[in-house]
XYZ file of C-alpha atoms in Angstrom:
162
model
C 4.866 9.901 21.383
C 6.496 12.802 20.150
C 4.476 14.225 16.555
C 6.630 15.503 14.023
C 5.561 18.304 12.367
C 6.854 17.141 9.033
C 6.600 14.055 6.622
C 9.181 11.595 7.344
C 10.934 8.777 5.190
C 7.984 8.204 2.667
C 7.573 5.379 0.598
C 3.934 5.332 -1.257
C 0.750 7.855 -0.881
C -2.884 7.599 -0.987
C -5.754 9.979 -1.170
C -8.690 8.808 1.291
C -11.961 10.939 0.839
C -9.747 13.944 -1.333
C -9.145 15.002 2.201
C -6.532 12.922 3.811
C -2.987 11.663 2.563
C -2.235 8.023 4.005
C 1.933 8.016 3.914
C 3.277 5.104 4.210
C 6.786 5.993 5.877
C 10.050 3.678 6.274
C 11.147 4.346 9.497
C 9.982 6.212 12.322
C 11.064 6.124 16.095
C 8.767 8.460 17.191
C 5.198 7.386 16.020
C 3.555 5.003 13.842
C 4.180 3.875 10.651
C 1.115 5.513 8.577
C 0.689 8.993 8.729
C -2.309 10.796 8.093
C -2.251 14.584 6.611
C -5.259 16.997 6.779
C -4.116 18.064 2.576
C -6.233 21.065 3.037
C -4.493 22.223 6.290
C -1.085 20.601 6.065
C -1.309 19.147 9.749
C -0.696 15.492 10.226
C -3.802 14.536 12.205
C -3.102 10.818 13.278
C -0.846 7.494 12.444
C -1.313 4.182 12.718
C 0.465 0.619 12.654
C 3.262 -0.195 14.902
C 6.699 -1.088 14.571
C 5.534 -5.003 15.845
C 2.582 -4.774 12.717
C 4.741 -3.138 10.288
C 8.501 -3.745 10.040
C 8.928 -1.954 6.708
C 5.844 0.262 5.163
C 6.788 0.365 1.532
C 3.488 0.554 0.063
C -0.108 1.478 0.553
C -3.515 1.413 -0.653
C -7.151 1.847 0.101
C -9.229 -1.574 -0.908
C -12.865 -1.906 -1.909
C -14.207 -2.051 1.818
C -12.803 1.124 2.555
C -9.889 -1.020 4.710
C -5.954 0.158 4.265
C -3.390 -2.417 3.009
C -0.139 -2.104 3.810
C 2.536 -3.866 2.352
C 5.634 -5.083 4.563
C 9.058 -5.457 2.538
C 10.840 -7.536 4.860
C 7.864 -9.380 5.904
C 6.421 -10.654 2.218
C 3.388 -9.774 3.782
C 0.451 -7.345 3.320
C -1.341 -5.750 6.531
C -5.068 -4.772 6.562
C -6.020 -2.262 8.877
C -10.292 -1.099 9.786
C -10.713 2.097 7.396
C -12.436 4.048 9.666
C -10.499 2.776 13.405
C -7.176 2.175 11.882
C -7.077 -0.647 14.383
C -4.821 -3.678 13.132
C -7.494 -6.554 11.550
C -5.327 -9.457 9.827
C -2.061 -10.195 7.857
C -4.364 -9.973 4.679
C -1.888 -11.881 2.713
C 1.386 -13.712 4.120
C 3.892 -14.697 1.041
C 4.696 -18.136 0.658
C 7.178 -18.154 -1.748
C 5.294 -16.661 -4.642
C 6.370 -12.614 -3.332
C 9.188 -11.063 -1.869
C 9.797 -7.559 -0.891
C 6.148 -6.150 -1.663
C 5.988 -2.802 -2.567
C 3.305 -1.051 -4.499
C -0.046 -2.370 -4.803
C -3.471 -1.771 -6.163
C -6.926 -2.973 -6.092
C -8.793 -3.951 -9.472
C -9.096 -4.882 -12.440
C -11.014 -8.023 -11.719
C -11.468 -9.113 -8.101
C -7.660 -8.781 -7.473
C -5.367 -7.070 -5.171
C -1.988 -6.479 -7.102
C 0.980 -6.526 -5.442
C 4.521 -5.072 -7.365
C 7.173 -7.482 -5.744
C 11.370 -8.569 -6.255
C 9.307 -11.625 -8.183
C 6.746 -9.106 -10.315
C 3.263 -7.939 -10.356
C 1.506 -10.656 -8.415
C -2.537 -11.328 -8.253
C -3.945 -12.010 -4.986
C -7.866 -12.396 -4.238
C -9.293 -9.266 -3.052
C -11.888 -10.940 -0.868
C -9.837 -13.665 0.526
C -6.119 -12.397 0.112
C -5.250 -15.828 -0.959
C -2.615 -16.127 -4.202
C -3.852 -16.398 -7.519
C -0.517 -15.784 -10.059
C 2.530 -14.009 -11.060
C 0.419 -11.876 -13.866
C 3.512 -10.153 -14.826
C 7.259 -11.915 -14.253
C 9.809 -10.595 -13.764
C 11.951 -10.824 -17.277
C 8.525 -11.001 -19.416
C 9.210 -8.141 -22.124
C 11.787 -6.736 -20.219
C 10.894 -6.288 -16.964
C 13.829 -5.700 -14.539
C 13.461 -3.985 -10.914
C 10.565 -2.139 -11.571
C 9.060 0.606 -9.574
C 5.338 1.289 -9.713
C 2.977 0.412 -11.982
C -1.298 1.608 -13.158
C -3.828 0.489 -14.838
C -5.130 2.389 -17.812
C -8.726 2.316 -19.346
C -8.519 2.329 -23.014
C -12.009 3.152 -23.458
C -12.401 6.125 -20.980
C -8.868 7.548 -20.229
C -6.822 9.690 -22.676
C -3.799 9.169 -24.455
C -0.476 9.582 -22.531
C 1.730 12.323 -24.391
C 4.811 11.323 -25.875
């Protein structure tokens, strides 16, 4: 496959080892769906998960085991991938009613993996992928089509400016 020698359609970001960006990228005829940038060079250096794994990479994140999630909008699914092979492991969490069109997520707090869907930020188990609740619905103070979210330590991180 051909390698482009620039970022393509991205979605969501990670940093893997403050060396490596992990783009997860829409739609790409050319290569895989996850791109992986060298930051300090600027070179992409590898991708990962096909077009059959993968039918929409919207979001992206590294979990406790060192493993990459990837979340699959027209799917309602979430795909794990080995952290160090990039090899395809499991559909880590397949909706069942609960999520549609996944897009960011995020390990912790607690033992959850939280996933930002059409239905609102959604608690899955970390260990197992299996559902736990709808922590945040969509409509509870407000909430309409939202975006992205993070978690903020009271006790250790600073202030937000107005």
């Amino acid at each position: 496959a051909d390698v482009p020698d620039e970022i393509k359609d991205k979605l969501d970001f990670i940093f893997v080892d403050n060396k490596f960006a992990y783009i997860a990228c829409e739609w790409l005829s050319t290569i895989n769906l996850i791109q992986i940038w060298d930051v300090e060079e600027g070179e992409l250096v590898d991708s990962f998960g096909t077009g059959d794994e993968i039918s929409l990479a919207t979001g992206i994140a590294q979990g406790p085991n060192g493993d990459i999630y990837v979340s699959d909008w027209y799917e309602a699914r979430v795909q794990r991938y080995d952290g160090e092979t990039h090899e395809f492991v499991e559909t880590f969490v397949q909706a069942d009613g609960e999520m549609s069109a996944p897009t960011k997520m995020q390990f912790g707090p607690g033992p959850y993996l939280y996933v930002l869907s059409a239905g609102g930020l959604i608690r899955y188990d970390s260990e197992s992928g299996h559902f736990v609740d709808v922590f945040v619905p969509i409509g509870s103070g407000g909430l309409d089509t939202p975006r992205g979210f993070v978690f903020r330590n009271k006790a250790t991180d600073p202030e937000p400016e107005p």
